[in-house]
Amino acid sequence: MNFYENKTFTSSTEINLPNSIFENCTFSNFTSDEIIFSEISFTNCLFQNVKLLLSQFHNCKLHDVKFEDCQLVGIDFSKIDKLIIDFNFSDSKLESCNFSSLDLSGADFKRCLMRNCDFINSKLIGSHFENTELSRVIFHQADLRKADFSSAIGYKINPLQNNIKGAKFSLPEAINLLDYFDIELN
């Protein structure tokens, strides 16, 4: 097992090590296609200006991990270790990512562009989607209690299939919640 602490990595080849532990590390300014992270623990780590395309996080631990100014495409986060999940996104683009069946309560998605992402059977209690665009994002059987969508745009959330009790929404976007009720507004 390899242990890394307080290091900065600028190449994905330095971190593609199965069974490694990274604490207080920064990963910055690199692009990687189809990298496989397997059995890796990331604690209090920052991914900054990183582009990951079709990469995999198999049974990885993500605890207090921040993604800033990143582009993440085709990442199946549902494959991470589900015991402790704590990660946040800011100023990032997330496309075709899967967050299904994860407990992401309290997660932050700030100033992000999210397209074609899935939150199926996800727990997002108290999560924040601050100034985030949610284009073709699927929320199905998701627990969105007390989630904050007040500055989010583009969301389509079916209130009949998701728990939205206490969630925050703002007009005019909140009108999208009525799309599922077969009613006419004048």
PDB file of C-alpha atoms in Angstrom:
ATOM      1  CA  MET A   1       0.000   0.000   0.000  1.00  0.00           C
ATOM      2  CA  ASN A   2       1.294   3.441  -0.963  1.00  0.00           C
ATOM      3  CA  PHE A   3       0.662   6.456   1.276  1.00  0.00           C
ATOM      4  CA  TYR A   4       0.902  10.055   0.036  1.00  0.00           C
ATOM      5  CA  GLU A   5       0.388  13.144   2.166  1.00  0.00           C
ATOM      6  CA  ASN A   6       0.556  16.879   1.390  1.00  0.00           C
ATOM      7  CA  LYS A   7       1.689  16.311  -2.194  1.00  0.00           C
ATOM      8  CA  THR A   8       0.714  17.920  -5.488  1.00  0.00           C
ATOM      9  CA  PHE A   9       0.245  15.748  -8.562  1.00  0.00           C
ATOM     10  CA  THR A  10       0.128  17.155 -12.097  1.00  0.00           C
ATOM     11  CA  SER A  11      -0.089  13.893 -14.028  1.00  0.00           C
ATOM     12  CA  SER A  12      -2.588  11.062 -13.851  1.00  0.00           C
ATOM     13  CA  THR A  13       0.199   8.493 -14.215  1.00  0.00           C
ATOM     14  CA  GLU A  14       1.373   9.421 -10.725  1.00  0.00           C
ATOM     15  CA  ILE A  15      -1.977   8.493  -9.160  1.00  0.00           C
ATOM     16  CA  ASN A  16      -3.124   5.380 -11.018  1.00  0.00           C
ATOM     17  CA  LEU A  17      -1.968   3.169  -8.189  1.00  0.00           C
ATOM     18  CA  PRO A  18      -4.333   0.556  -6.791  1.00  0.00           C
ATOM     19  CA  ASN A  19      -4.668   0.400  -3.018  1.00  0.00           C
ATOM     20  CA  SER A  20      -3.133   3.839  -2.417  1.00  0.00           C
ATOM     21  CA  ILE A  21      -4.011   6.419   0.213  1.00  0.00           C
ATOM     22  CA  PHE A  22      -3.919  10.144  -0.542  1.00  0.00           C
ATOM     23  CA  GLU A  23      -4.384  12.642   2.299  1.00  0.00           C
ATOM     24  CA  ASN A  24      -4.312  16.438   1.946  1.00  0.00           C
ATOM     25  CA  CYS A  25      -3.186  16.123  -1.670  1.00  0.00           C
ATOM     26  CA  THR A  26      -3.861  18.295  -4.707  1.00  0.00           C
ATOM     27  CA  PHE A  27      -4.342  16.982  -8.225  1.00  0.00           C
ATOM     28  CA  SER A  28      -4.144  19.761 -10.787  1.00  0.00           C
ATOM     29  CA  ASN A  29      -3.907  20.743 -14.420  1.00  0.00           C
ATOM     30  CA  PHE A  30      -4.063  17.440 -16.250  1.00  0.00           C
ATOM     31  CA  THR A  31      -6.297  15.558 -18.648  1.00  0.00           C
ATOM     32  CA  SER A  32      -6.825  11.841 -18.551  1.00  0.00           C
ATOM     33  CA  ASP A  33      -8.927   9.470 -20.628  1.00  0.00           C
ATOM     34  CA  GLU A  34     -10.295   6.220 -19.227  1.00  0.00           C
ATOM     35  CA  ILE A  35      -8.103   6.102 -16.128  1.00  0.00           C
ATOM     36  CA  ILE A  36      -9.133   3.448 -13.625  1.00  0.00           C
ATOM     37  CA  PHE A  37      -8.885   4.399  -9.966  1.00  0.00           C
ATOM     38  CA  SER A  38      -9.258   1.210  -7.954  1.00  0.00           C
ATOM     39  CA  GLU A  39      -9.353   0.750  -4.168  1.00  0.00           C
ATOM     40  CA  ILE A  40      -7.900   4.259  -3.632  1.00  0.00           C
ATOM     41  CA  SER A  41      -8.666   6.418  -0.620  1.00  0.00           C
ATOM     42  CA  PHE A  42      -8.821  10.200  -1.094  1.00  0.00           C
ATOM     43  CA  THR A  43      -9.159  12.226   2.117  1.00  0.00           C
ATOM     44  CA  ASN A  44      -9.183  16.031   2.249  1.00  0.00           C
ATOM     45  CA  CYS A  45      -8.038  16.220  -1.385  1.00  0.00           C
ATOM     46  CA  LEU A  46      -8.538  18.811  -4.102  1.00  0.00           C
ATOM     47  CA  PHE A  47      -8.943  18.110  -7.813  1.00  0.00           C
ATOM     48  CA  GLN A  48      -8.374  21.425  -9.572  1.00  0.00           C
ATOM     49  CA  ASN A  49      -8.569  22.096 -13.301  1.00  0.00           C
ATOM     50  CA  VAL A  50      -8.611  18.359 -14.029  1.00  0.00           C
ATOM     51  CA  LYS A  51     -10.331  16.787 -17.009  1.00  0.00           C
ATOM     52  CA  LEU A  52     -11.375  13.159 -16.542  1.00  0.00           C
ATOM     53  CA  LEU A  53     -13.063  11.425 -19.464  1.00  0.00           C
ATOM     54  CA  LEU A  54     -14.708   8.018 -18.991  1.00  0.00           C
ATOM     55  CA  SER A  55     -12.597   7.379 -15.914  1.00  0.00           C
ATOM     56  CA  GLN A  56     -13.648   4.908 -13.248  1.00  0.00           C
ATOM     57  CA  PHE A  57     -13.602   5.087  -9.467  1.00  0.00           C
ATOM     58  CA  HIS A  58     -13.950   1.426  -8.428  1.00  0.00           C
ATOM     59  CA  ASN A  59     -14.506   1.066  -4.699  1.00  0.00           C
ATOM     60  CA  CYS A  60     -12.668   4.333  -3.972  1.00  0.00           C
ATOM     61  CA  LYS A  61     -13.197   6.291  -0.788  1.00  0.00           C
ATOM     62  CA  LEU A  62     -13.966   9.978  -1.362  1.00  0.00           C
ATOM     63  CA  HIS A  63     -13.935  11.805   1.967  1.00  0.00           C
ATOM     64  CA  ASP A  64     -13.801  15.614   2.018  1.00  0.00           C
ATOM     65  CA  VAL A  65     -12.877  15.770  -1.669  1.00  0.00           C
ATOM     66  CA  LYS A  66     -13.373  18.926  -3.705  1.00  0.00           C
ATOM     67  CA  PHE A  67     -13.581  19.198  -7.475  1.00  0.00           C
ATOM     68  CA  GLU A  68     -12.930  22.785  -8.657  1.00  0.00           C
ATOM     69  CA  ASP A  69     -12.841  23.954 -12.286  1.00  0.00           C
ATOM     70  CA  CYS A  70     -12.975  20.342 -13.454  1.00  0.00           C
ATOM     71  CA  GLN A  71     -14.532  18.646 -16.435  1.00  0.00           C
ATOM     72  CA  LEU A  72     -15.873  15.191 -15.627  1.00  0.00           C
ATOM     73  CA  VAL A  73     -17.440  13.193 -18.434  1.00  0.00           C
ATOM     74  CA  GLY A  74     -18.939   9.713 -18.174  1.00  0.00           C
ATOM     75  CA  ILE A  75     -17.949   9.102 -14.541  1.00  0.00           C
ATOM     76  CA  ASP A  76     -19.993   6.456 -12.713  1.00  0.00           C
ATOM     77  CA  PHE A  77     -19.741   7.670  -9.133  1.00  0.00           C
ATOM     78  CA  SER A  78     -22.181   4.938  -8.065  1.00  0.00           C
ATOM     79  CA  LYS A  79     -19.208   2.538  -8.022  1.00  0.00           C
ATOM     80  CA  ILE A  80     -17.392   4.343  -5.186  1.00  0.00           C
ATOM     81  CA  ASP A  81     -17.232   3.007  -1.629  1.00  0.00           C
ATOM     82  CA  LYS A  82     -20.579   3.972  -0.122  1.00  0.00           C
ATOM     83  CA  LEU A  83     -19.539   3.859   3.543  1.00  0.00           C
ATOM     84  CA  ILE A  84     -18.296   7.462   3.739  1.00  0.00           C
ATOM     85  CA  ILE A  85     -19.151   9.808   0.892  1.00  0.00           C
ATOM     86  CA  ASP A  86     -18.215  13.461   1.112  1.00  0.00           C
ATOM     87  CA  PHE A  87     -17.396  15.346  -2.053  1.00  0.00           C
ATOM     88  CA  ASN A  88     -18.322  18.720  -3.531  1.00  0.00           C
ATOM     89  CA  PHE A  89     -18.153  20.406  -6.901  1.00  0.00           C
ATOM     90  CA  SER A  90     -17.636  24.039  -7.864  1.00  0.00           C
ATOM     91  CA  ASP A  91     -17.220  25.786 -11.207  1.00  0.00           C
ATOM     92  CA  SER A  92     -17.169  22.392 -12.911  1.00  0.00           C
ATOM     93  CA  LYS A  93     -18.755  20.712 -15.893  1.00  0.00           C
ATOM     94  CA  LEU A  94     -20.277  17.298 -15.234  1.00  0.00           C
ATOM     95  CA  GLU A  95     -21.618  15.422 -18.204  1.00  0.00           C
ATOM     96  CA  SER A  96     -23.157  11.936 -18.329  1.00  0.00           C
ATOM     97  CA  CYS A  97     -22.179  11.225 -14.721  1.00  0.00           C
ATOM     98  CA  ASN A  98     -24.050   8.726 -12.568  1.00  0.00           C
ATOM     99  CA  PHE A  99     -24.748   9.558  -8.909  1.00  0.00           C
ATOM    100  CA  SER A 100     -27.436   6.897  -8.455  1.00  0.00           C
ATOM    101  CA  SER A 101     -28.021   5.144  -5.127  1.00  0.00           C
ATOM    102  CA  LEU A 102     -25.592   7.423  -3.264  1.00  0.00           C
ATOM    103  CA  ASP A 103     -26.133   9.360  -0.064  1.00  0.00           C
ATOM    104  CA  LEU A 104     -24.987  12.838  -1.067  1.00  0.00           C
ATOM    105  CA  SER A 105     -26.769  14.660   1.733  1.00  0.00           C
ATOM    106  CA  GLY A 106     -25.301  18.119   2.174  1.00  0.00           C
ATOM    107  CA  ALA A 107     -23.268  17.979  -1.046  1.00  0.00           C
ATOM    108  CA  ASP A 108     -22.542  21.237  -2.847  1.00  0.00           C
ATOM    109  CA  PHE A 109     -22.833  21.696  -6.596  1.00  0.00           C
ATOM    110  CA  LYS A 110     -21.877  25.369  -6.991  1.00  0.00           C
ATOM    111  CA  ARG A 111     -21.739  27.202 -10.297  1.00  0.00           C
ATOM    112  CA  CYS A 112     -21.686  23.933 -12.223  1.00  0.00           C
ATOM    113  CA  LEU A 113     -22.997  22.885 -15.590  1.00  0.00           C
ATOM    114  CA  MET A 114     -24.564  19.444 -15.316  1.00  0.00           C
ATOM    115  CA  ARG A 115     -25.830  17.614 -18.383  1.00  0.00           C
ATOM    116  CA  ASN A 116     -27.317  14.128 -18.716  1.00  0.00           C
ATOM    117  CA  CYS A 117     -26.494  13.158 -15.142  1.00  0.00           C
ATOM    118  CA  ASP A 118     -28.511  10.651 -13.102  1.00  0.00           C
ATOM    119  CA  PHE A 119     -29.661  10.874  -9.498  1.00  0.00           C
ATOM    120  CA  ILE A 120     -31.778   7.724  -9.282  1.00  0.00           C
ATOM    121  CA  ASN A 121     -32.588   6.563  -5.744  1.00  0.00           C
ATOM    122  CA  SER A 122     -30.117   9.178  -4.487  1.00  0.00           C
ATOM    123  CA  LYS A 123     -30.259  10.890  -1.136  1.00  0.00           C
ATOM    124  CA  LEU A 124     -29.629  14.623  -1.520  1.00  0.00           C
ATOM    125  CA  ILE A 125     -31.059  15.955   1.739  1.00  0.00           C
ATOM    126  CA  GLY A 126     -29.894  19.536   2.291  1.00  0.00           C
ATOM    127  CA  SER A 127     -27.742  19.568  -0.851  1.00  0.00           C
ATOM    128  CA  HIS A 128     -27.111  22.855  -2.634  1.00  0.00           C
ATOM    129  CA  PHE A 129     -27.313  23.449  -6.369  1.00  0.00           C
ATOM    130  CA  GLU A 130     -26.146  27.066  -6.247  1.00  0.00           C
ATOM    131  CA  ASN A 131     -26.173  28.794  -9.647  1.00  0.00           C
ATOM    132  CA  THR A 132     -26.041  25.395 -11.324  1.00  0.00           C
ATOM    133  CA  GLU A 133     -27.580  24.507 -14.662  1.00  0.00           C
ATOM    134  CA  LEU A 134     -29.237  21.079 -14.636  1.00  0.00           C
ATOM    135  CA  SER A 135     -29.864  20.174 -18.263  1.00  0.00           C
ATOM    136  CA  ARG A 136     -31.439  16.751 -18.869  1.00  0.00           C
ATOM    137  CA  VAL A 137     -30.538  15.702 -15.330  1.00  0.00           C
ATOM    138  CA  ILE A 138     -32.703  12.838 -14.085  1.00  0.00           C
ATOM    139  CA  PHE A 139     -34.011  12.867 -10.525  1.00  0.00           C
ATOM    140  CA  HIS A 140     -36.018   9.684  -9.906  1.00  0.00           C
ATOM    141  CA  GLN A 141     -37.042   8.358  -6.503  1.00  0.00           C
ATOM    142  CA  ALA A 142     -34.554  10.855  -5.073  1.00  0.00           C
ATOM    143  CA  ASP A 143     -34.763  12.266  -1.567  1.00  0.00           C
ATOM    144  CA  LEU A 144     -34.482  16.008  -2.136  1.00  0.00           C
ATOM    145  CA  ARG A 145     -35.792  17.160   1.228  1.00  0.00           C
ATOM    146  CA  LYS A 146     -34.423  20.595   2.149  1.00  0.00           C
ATOM    147  CA  ALA A 147     -32.273  20.691  -1.009  1.00  0.00           C
ATOM    148  CA  ASP A 148     -31.680  24.195  -2.328  1.00  0.00           C
ATOM    149  CA  PHE A 149     -32.509  24.724  -5.998  1.00  0.00           C
ATOM    150  CA  SER A 150     -33.339  28.421  -5.513  1.00  0.00           C
ATOM    151  CA  SER A 151     -30.632  29.652  -7.909  1.00  0.00           C
ATOM    152  CA  ALA A 152     -30.505  26.534 -10.135  1.00  0.00           C
ATOM    153  CA  ILE A 153     -31.893  26.536 -13.652  1.00  0.00           C
ATOM    154  CA  GLY A 154     -33.031  23.965 -16.191  1.00  0.00           C
ATOM    155  CA  TYR A 155     -34.157  21.300 -13.743  1.00  0.00           C
ATOM    156  CA  LYS A 156     -37.031  18.921 -14.410  1.00  0.00           C
ATOM    157  CA  ILE A 157     -38.088  17.325 -11.137  1.00  0.00           C
ATOM    158  CA  ASN A 158     -41.244  15.264 -10.872  1.00  0.00           C
ATOM    159  CA  PRO A 159     -42.696  16.021  -7.419  1.00  0.00           C
ATOM    160  CA  LEU A 160     -44.766  12.829  -7.649  1.00  0.00           C
ATOM    161  CA  GLN A 161     -41.660  10.628  -7.946  1.00  0.00           C
ATOM    162  CA  ASN A 162     -39.256  12.498  -5.671  1.00  0.00           C
ATOM    163  CA  ASN A 163     -39.448  13.696  -2.083  1.00  0.00           C
ATOM    164  CA  ILE A 164     -39.179  17.500  -2.284  1.00  0.00           C
ATOM    165  CA  LYS A 165     -40.522  18.361   1.162  1.00  0.00           C
ATOM    166  CA  GLY A 166     -38.857  21.530   2.421  1.00  0.00           C
ATOM    167  CA  ALA A 167     -36.786  21.958  -0.762  1.00  0.00           C
ATOM    168  CA  LYS A 168     -36.200  25.518  -1.954  1.00  0.00           C
ATOM    169  CA  PHE A 169     -37.131  26.668  -5.440  1.00  0.00           C
ATOM    170  CA  SER A 170     -37.490  30.092  -7.059  1.00  0.00           C
ATOM    171  CA  LEU A 171     -39.635  31.505  -9.811  1.00  0.00           C
ATOM    172  CA  PRO A 172     -39.699  31.342 -12.724  1.00  0.00           C
ATOM    173  CA  GLU A 173     -37.853  27.979 -12.711  1.00  0.00           C
ATOM    174  CA  ALA A 174     -40.201  26.486 -10.098  1.00  0.00           C
ATOM    175  CA  ILE A 175     -42.955  26.437 -12.712  1.00  0.00           C
ATOM    176  CA  ASN A 176     -41.159  23.379 -14.149  1.00  0.00           C
ATOM    177  CA  LEU A 177     -42.467  21.430 -11.142  1.00  0.00           C
ATOM    178  CA  LEU A 178     -45.970  21.723 -12.601  1.00  0.00           C
ATOM    179  CA  ASP A 179     -45.053  19.976 -15.868  1.00  0.00           C
ATOM    180  CA  TYR A 180     -46.065  16.621 -14.398  1.00  0.00           C
ATOM    181  CA  PHE A 181     -49.600  17.575 -13.327  1.00  0.00           C
ATOM    182  CA  ASP A 182     -51.382  17.757 -16.686  1.00  0.00           C
ATOM    183  CA  ILE A 183     -52.702  21.247 -16.014  1.00  0.00           C
ATOM    184  CA  GLU A 184     -52.925  24.447 -18.038  1.00  0.00           C
ATOM    185  CA  LEU A 185     -51.585  27.762 -16.834  1.00  0.00           C
ATOM    186  CA  ASN A 186     -52.710  31.056 -18.325  1.00  0.00           C
TER     187      ASN A 186
END
